[in-house]
Coordinates of C-alpha atoms and ligand atoms in Angstrom, one line a residue:
M1 CA 11.3 -31.9 7.5
A2 CA 10.1 -28.6 8.8
A3 CA 6.5 -28.5 10.2
T4 CA 3.9 -27.3 7.8
K5 CA 3.1 -23.6 8.2
S6 CA -0.4 -22.5 8.9
L7 CA -2.1 -19.1 8.3
F8 CA -2.7 -19.0 12.0
D9 CA 0.9 -19.4 13.1
T10 CA 2.9 -16.5 14.5
Y11 CA 5.4 -14.9 12.2
R12 CA 8.6 -13.0 13.0
L13 CA 8.7 -9.9 10.8
G14 CA 12.0 -8.1 11.5
D15 CA 11.9 -7.4 15.2
I16 CA 8.2 -8.0 15.8
I17 CA 6.2 -11.1 16.2
L18 CA 2.9 -11.1 14.3
A19 CA 0.1 -13.1 15.9
N20 CA -0.8 -14.8 12.6
R21 CA 0.1 -14.5 8.9
I22 CA -3.1 -12.7 7.9
V23 CA -2.6 -9.1 6.9
M24 CA -5.1 -6.3 6.5
A25 CA -4.3 -4.8 3.1
P26 CA -4.1 -1.0 2.7
L27 CA -7.5 0.4 1.9
T28 CA -8.4 4.0 0.9
R29 CA -11.5 5.1 2.8
N30 CA -11.5 8.9 2.3
R31 CA -12.6 9.8 5.8
A32 CA -9.7 12.0 7.1
G33 CA -10.8 15.1 9.1
A34 CA -9.6 18.7 8.9
D35 CA -6.0 19.2 7.7
L36 CA -6.0 15.6 6.6
V37 CA -5.7 14.3 10.2
P38 CA -7.1 10.8 10.7
S39 CA -10.5 11.1 12.5
P40 CA -11.5 9.6 15.9
L41 CA -13.6 7.2 13.9
A42 CA -10.5 5.9 12.2
V43 CA -9.1 5.0 15.7
E44 CA -12.2 2.8 16.3
Y45 CA -12.0 1.4 12.7
Y46 CA -8.4 0.2 13.1
R47 CA -8.8 -0.9 16.7
Q48 CA -11.7 -3.2 15.6
R49 CA -9.4 -4.8 13.1
A50 CA -6.3 -5.3 15.4
T51 CA -6.6 -9.1 15.4
A52 CA -5.0 -9.1 11.9
G53 CA -1.4 -10.2 12.3
L54 CA -0.4 -6.9 10.7
I55 CA -2.5 -3.9 9.6
I56 CA -1.3 -1.8 6.8
T57 CA -3.0 1.5 6.8
E58 CA -4.7 3.3 4.0
A59 CA -2.3 5.1 1.7
T60 CA -1.1 8.2 3.4
Q61 CA 0.5 11.3 1.9
I62 CA 4.2 12.1 2.5
S63 CA 3.6 15.8 1.5
A64 CA 1.0 18.2 0.3
T65 CA 1.8 17.5 -3.4
A66 CA 1.4 13.8 -2.8
Q67 CA -2.4 14.0 -2.6
G68 CA -4.7 12.7 -5.3
Y69 CA -8.0 12.0 -3.6
Q70 CA -10.2 13.9 -1.3
D71 CA -9.9 13.3 2.5
T72 CA -7.0 10.9 2.4
P73 CA -4.7 11.3 5.5
G74 CA -1.2 12.7 5.6
L75 CA 1.8 12.2 7.8
F76 CA 3.7 15.4 7.3
T77 CA 2.4 17.7 10.0
Q78 CA 2.5 17.6 13.8
A79 CA -1.3 17.3 14.0
Q80 CA -1.2 14.3 11.6
I81 CA 1.5 12.6 13.6
E82 CA -0.6 13.1 16.8
G83 CA -3.7 11.8 15.1
W84 CA -1.9 8.7 13.9
R85 CA -0.5 8.2 17.4
K86 CA -4.0 7.6 18.8
I87 CA -4.4 4.8 16.1
T88 CA -1.1 3.1 16.8
D89 CA -1.8 3.2 20.6
A90 CA -5.3 1.7 20.0
V91 CA -4.0 -1.1 17.8
H92 CA -1.0 -1.9 20.1
G93 CA -3.4 -1.8 23.1
A94 CA -5.5 -4.5 21.4
G95 CA -2.4 -6.7 20.7
G96 CA -1.9 -5.8 17.0
H97 CA 0.8 -4.4 14.8
I98 CA 0.5 -1.7 12.3
F99 CA 2.6 -0.3 9.4
V100 CA 1.6 2.9 7.6
Q101 CA 1.5 2.9 3.8
L102 CA 3.4 6.0 2.4
W103 CA 2.5 7.3 -1.0
H104 CA 2.9 10.1 -3.5
V105 CA 0.2 9.9 -6.2
G106 CA 2.3 11.6 -8.9
R107 CA 0.0 12.3 -11.8
V108 CA -3.1 10.7 -10.4
S109 CA -4.3 14.0 -9.0
L110 CA -6.3 17.2 -9.8
R111 CA -5.2 20.8 -9.6
S112 CA -7.9 21.3 -7.1
L113 CA -6.1 19.0 -4.7
Q114 CA -2.7 20.5 -5.3
P115 CA -1.1 23.4 -3.4
D116 CA -2.0 26.7 -5.1
G117 CA -3.9 24.8 -7.8
A118 CA -0.6 23.8 -9.5
A119 CA -0.4 20.9 -12.0
P120 CA 0.3 17.5 -10.3
L121 CA 3.9 16.2 -10.5
A122 CA 5.0 13.3 -12.6
P123 CA 8.1 11.8 -14.3
S124 CA 6.8 13.1 -17.6
A125 CA 4.0 15.5 -18.7
L126 CA 1.7 12.7 -19.8
R127 CA -1.9 12.7 -18.6
A128 CA -3.2 9.4 -17.3
N129 CA -6.4 8.0 -18.6
T130 CA -7.9 7.5 -15.1
K131 CA -10.2 9.0 -12.6
T132 CA -9.7 10.1 -9.0
Y133 CA -12.2 10.7 -6.2
A134 CA -12.6 14.4 -5.3
N135 CA -15.5 16.7 -4.5
N136 CA -17.6 13.6 -3.6
S137 CA -17.4 12.1 -7.1
F138 CA -15.0 10.5 -9.5
A139 CA -13.3 13.0 -12.0
E140 CA -10.7 12.7 -14.8
V141 CA -7.2 13.5 -13.6
D142 CA -5.4 16.7 -14.7
E143 CA -2.4 16.8 -17.0
P144 CA 0.8 16.7 -14.8
R145 CA 4.0 18.7 -15.0
A146 CA 7.3 16.8 -15.4
L147 CA 9.5 17.0 -12.3
T148 CA 12.8 18.7 -13.0
L149 CA 16.0 16.8 -12.2
D150 CA 16.8 19.0 -9.2
E151 CA 13.3 18.5 -7.7
I152 CA 13.6 14.7 -7.4
P153 CA 15.9 14.7 -4.2
G154 CA 13.3 16.7 -2.4
I155 CA 10.6 14.1 -3.1
V156 CA 12.9 11.3 -2.0
D157 CA 13.5 13.3 1.2
D158 CA 9.8 13.7 1.8
F159 CA 9.6 9.9 1.9
R160 CA 12.5 9.8 4.4
Q161 CA 10.9 12.5 6.6
A162 CA 7.5 10.7 6.5
S163 CA 9.2 7.5 7.6
A164 CA 10.8 9.3 10.6
N165 CA 7.3 10.8 11.3
A166 CA 5.9 7.3 11.2
I167 CA 8.2 6.2 14.0
L168 CA 7.3 9.3 16.0
A169 CA 3.6 8.3 15.5
G170 CA 4.3 4.9 17.0
F171 CA 4.1 2.8 13.8
D172 CA 5.9 -0.6 13.7
G173 CA 7.1 0.3 10.3
V174 CA 6.2 1.7 6.9
E175 CA 5.1 0.2 3.5
I176 CA 6.4 2.2 0.5
H177 CA 3.6 2.3 -2.0
G178 CA 5.4 1.3 -5.2
A179 CA 2.2 -0.1 -6.8
N180 CA -1.0 0.8 -8.7
G181 CA 0.3 3.5 -11.0
Y182 CA 1.3 6.1 -8.4
L183 CA 4.5 8.1 -8.5
I184 CA 7.0 5.3 -7.9
D185 CA 5.2 3.0 -10.4
Q186 CA 5.1 5.9 -12.9
F187 CA 8.9 6.2 -12.8
L188 CA 9.2 2.4 -13.2
R189 CA 7.0 2.0 -16.3
D190 CA 8.1 3.1 -19.8
G191 CA 4.5 3.9 -20.7
A192 CA 4.5 6.7 -18.1
N193 CA 8.2 7.6 -17.9
K194 CA 9.7 9.3 -21.0
R195 CA 12.6 11.0 -19.3
T196 CA 15.9 11.2 -21.0
D197 CA 18.0 11.9 -17.9
A198 CA 19.3 9.4 -15.2
Y199 CA 15.7 8.6 -14.1
G200 CA 14.4 7.5 -17.5
G201 CA 15.2 5.2 -20.5
S202 CA 16.9 2.0 -19.3
I203 CA 15.3 -0.3 -16.8
E204 CA 18.1 0.6 -14.4
N205 CA 17.4 4.3 -14.8
R206 CA 13.6 3.9 -14.3
T207 CA 14.3 1.9 -11.1
R208 CA 16.5 4.7 -9.7
F209 CA 13.8 6.7 -8.0
L210 CA 12.5 3.6 -6.2
K211 CA 16.0 2.7 -5.2
E212 CA 16.7 6.1 -3.8
V213 CA 13.4 6.1 -1.9
L214 CA 14.2 2.7 -0.4
Q215 CA 17.8 3.8 0.5
A216 CA 16.5 7.0 2.2
V217 CA 13.8 5.2 4.2
I218 CA 15.9 2.3 5.2
G219 CA 18.7 4.7 6.1
E220 CA 16.2 6.6 8.4
I221 CA 14.3 3.8 10.1
G222 CA 16.1 0.5 9.2
A223 CA 15.3 -2.3 6.8
A224 CA 13.5 -4.3 9.5
R225 CA 10.8 -1.6 9.6
T226 CA 10.5 -1.0 5.8
G227 CA 8.2 -2.9 3.4
L228 CA 7.4 -2.4 -0.3
R229 CA 4.3 -2.9 -2.3
L230 CA 4.5 -3.7 -6.0
S231 CA 1.9 -4.6 -8.7
P232 CA 3.9 -5.7 -11.9
V233 CA 0.8 -6.5 -14.1
T234 CA -1.9 -4.2 -12.8
P235 CA -3.5 -1.9 -15.4
A236 CA -4.5 0.4 -12.5
N237 CA -4.3 4.1 -13.2
D238 CA -3.2 3.6 -16.8
V239 CA 0.4 2.4 -16.2
T240 CA 1.8 0.2 -18.9
D241 CA 5.3 -1.3 -19.6
S242 CA 6.8 -2.9 -22.7
D243 CA 8.5 -5.7 -20.7
P244 CA 7.2 -6.0 -17.1
Q245 CA 9.0 -9.3 -16.5
A246 CA 12.4 -7.8 -17.2
L247 CA 11.6 -4.6 -15.4
F248 CA 10.5 -6.3 -12.2
S249 CA 13.3 -8.9 -12.3
H250 CA 15.7 -5.9 -12.1
V251 CA 13.5 -4.3 -9.4
M252 CA 13.7 -7.4 -7.3
D253 CA 17.5 -7.5 -7.6
V254 CA 17.6 -3.9 -6.3
V255 CA 15.2 -4.8 -3.6
E256 CA 17.3 -7.8 -2.6
S257 CA 20.4 -5.7 -2.3
L258 CA 18.7 -3.2 0.0
H259 CA 16.6 -5.8 1.7
P260 CA 13.4 -4.3 3.1
V261 CA 11.7 -6.7 5.5
Y262 CA 8.9 -7.6 3.1
V263 CA 7.7 -7.4 -0.4
H264 CA 3.9 -7.1 -0.8
M265 CA 3.0 -8.4 -4.3
I266 CA -0.3 -7.7 -6.0
E267 CA -0.6 -10.8 -8.3
G268 CA -3.2 -9.5 -10.8
A269 CA -5.3 -6.5 -11.4
T270 CA -5.6 -4.4 -8.2
G271 CA -8.9 -5.4 -6.5
G272 CA -9.8 -7.4 -9.5
P273 CA -9.0 -10.6 -11.4
R274 CA -5.8 -12.5 -10.8
D275 CA -5.2 -13.9 -14.2
I276 CA -4.9 -10.9 -16.5
V277 CA -1.4 -11.8 -17.6
P278 CA -1.4 -15.6 -17.3
D279 CA 2.2 -16.1 -18.4
F280 CA 3.7 -13.6 -15.9
D281 CA 6.1 -15.4 -13.6
F282 CA 5.7 -14.3 -10.0
E283 CA 7.7 -17.2 -8.7
A284 CA 10.7 -16.0 -10.7
L285 CA 10.5 -12.7 -8.9
R286 CA 10.3 -14.3 -5.5
A287 CA 13.3 -16.4 -6.3
R288 CA 15.4 -13.2 -6.5
Y289 CA 14.5 -12.0 -3.0
S290 CA 15.1 -13.7 0.3
G291 CA 12.9 -11.5 2.6
A292 CA 9.3 -12.0 3.7
W293 CA 6.9 -12.6 0.8
M294 CA 3.4 -11.1 1.2
V295 CA 0.8 -11.9 -1.4
N296 CA -2.5 -10.3 -2.3
N297 CA -5.3 -10.5 -4.8
G298 CA -8.5 -12.4 -4.5
Y299 CA -7.4 -15.0 -1.9
D300 CA -10.0 -17.1 0.0
K301 CA -9.3 -19.3 3.0
A302 CA -8.3 -22.4 1.0
M303 CA -6.0 -20.5 -1.4
A304 CA -4.3 -18.7 1.5
E305 CA -3.8 -21.8 3.6
E306 CA -2.4 -23.6 0.5
V307 CA 0.2 -20.9 -0.4
V308 CA 1.4 -20.6 3.2
A309 CA 1.5 -24.4 3.8
A310 CA 3.4 -24.8 0.5
G311 CA 5.9 -22.1 1.5
K312 CA 5.0 -20.0 -1.5
A313 CA 4.2 -17.1 0.7
D314 CA 4.8 -16.0 4.3
L315 CA 1.9 -13.6 4.7
V316 CA -1.4 -13.2 2.9
A317 CA -3.2 -9.8 2.7
F318 CA -7.0 -9.5 2.5
G319 CA -8.7 -6.2 1.6
K320 CA -12.5 -6.4 1.1
A321 CA -12.7 -9.1 3.9
F322 CA -11.3 -6.6 6.4
I323 CA -13.6 -3.8 5.2
S324 CA -16.7 -5.9 5.9
S325 CA -15.5 -8.0 8.7
P326 CA -13.5 -6.6 11.6
D327 CA -13.0 -10.1 12.8
A328 CA -11.9 -11.5 9.5
V329 CA -9.2 -13.6 11.3
E330 CA -11.7 -15.3 13.5
R331 CA -14.0 -15.9 10.5
L332 CA -11.1 -17.4 8.5
R333 CA -10.3 -19.6 11.5
R334 CA -13.8 -20.9 11.9
G335 CA -14.6 -21.0 8.1
V336 CA -17.5 -18.6 8.5
A337 CA -18.4 -16.2 5.6
F338 CA -17.4 -12.5 5.7
N339 CA -20.2 -9.9 6.0
E340 CA -21.5 -8.5 2.8
L341 CA -19.6 -5.5 1.6
D342 CA -21.5 -2.1 1.6
R343 CA -20.2 -0.8 -1.7
D344 CA -22.1 2.5 -1.4
H345 CA -20.0 3.5 1.6
L346 CA -16.4 2.6 0.6
Y347 CA -15.2 6.1 -0.1
G348 CA -16.1 9.0 2.2
G349 CA -18.8 9.4 4.7
G350 CA -18.9 8.5 8.4
A351 CA -19.5 5.4 10.5
K352 CA -21.9 3.7 8.0
G353 CA -20.0 1.0 6.1
Y354 CA -16.9 1.8 8.2
T355 CA -17.2 1.1 11.9
D356 CA -20.7 -0.4 12.0
Y357 CA -20.0 -3.9 10.6
P358 CA -20.8 -6.7 13.1
T359 CA -18.4 -9.3 14.5
L360 CA -19.5 -12.9 15.1
E361 CA -19.2 -12.1 18.8
N362 CA -21.5 -9.0 18.8
A363 CA -23.9 -10.8 16.5
G364 CA -24.2 -13.5 19.2
A365 CA -22.7 -16.3 17.1
Ligands
8OZ1 C1 -8.9 2.8 -4.5 C2 -9.3 4.1 -4.4 C3 -8.4 5.1 -4.2 C4 -7.1 4.8 -4.0 C5 -4.5 2.1 -4.5 C6 -4.5 3.8 -2.9 O1 -5.0 1.6 -5.5 C7 -5.2 3.2 -3.8 C8 -6.7 3.5 -4.0 C9 -7.6 2.5 -4.3 O2 -3.4 1.8 -4.2

């Protein structure tokens, strides 16, 4: 019988060896500097958290139209590549590994954040009933414009180019953000995608955009450096689907055929409760895919140890724990509580609630 796996064991992910199975989840913090270049403070923030087996960065724009929130970073200009290089060097210097999460927000945006004040882009011209963070407050999103058929290859190519930029910036790989009601998820769900061309209608058609993005990114940087995040049951950003089990079963078959190195599965409502769709069968999704399985959503130490020991997951991602506790891995190891989360300084601002959380070591514990 194989030895029982522990959260604190190393893990081979593609061509890299992670120091443990604890992942820092992608976390939007709205602190990018001028021209959406990550700030020097972000270098310190990620360096502090480099004991995670893997860091997945905050969601990062593949192009100017991909933006939906104020001060979220990009990876489509030389200055942005150079800004991220400082972060990847810092994390690698501290012994960690880091993937960048690549996103296009689609309809979750405002004209004020789009080039020339144009309407945000989406599969269909349907406004989402959701808010985004801009001008230092939350605001209802604007009505989008439907992408024309001949515009879609350009967006797929923006994902490809951003993945090439990620390698130039020194990242170990990329996570494609297919979750939480952003552009890829908008294509997947029949509540947001009303297209009548090859990208809408059947489950196969709605999965086409994701498939093309995966093919383009894997073709550019290789499957071993490509991950994918999905959230089949989340209500985030007003995405709905008439049959998520069937939809995501097909998605997993496509994913298995292209074989990105991991799938990162949000098992409930993003950042919220796990049990919103009690009869949804995540194990059936996992059974269709043979790569690394990363889980997320409200895990504590006992739950995380249990899923890893039982072989139900290879990696467990923690979000809030890594915001409040740069040494979340050490706290998990020792069974010590995480710091309290400073909810007033999650989005935007400076060092407060960002790089000023204590570790056990600098608290003298
Ligand atoms: C919280 C606030 C803004 C963005 C996601 C990127 O839900 C996000 C996000 C989360 O994936």
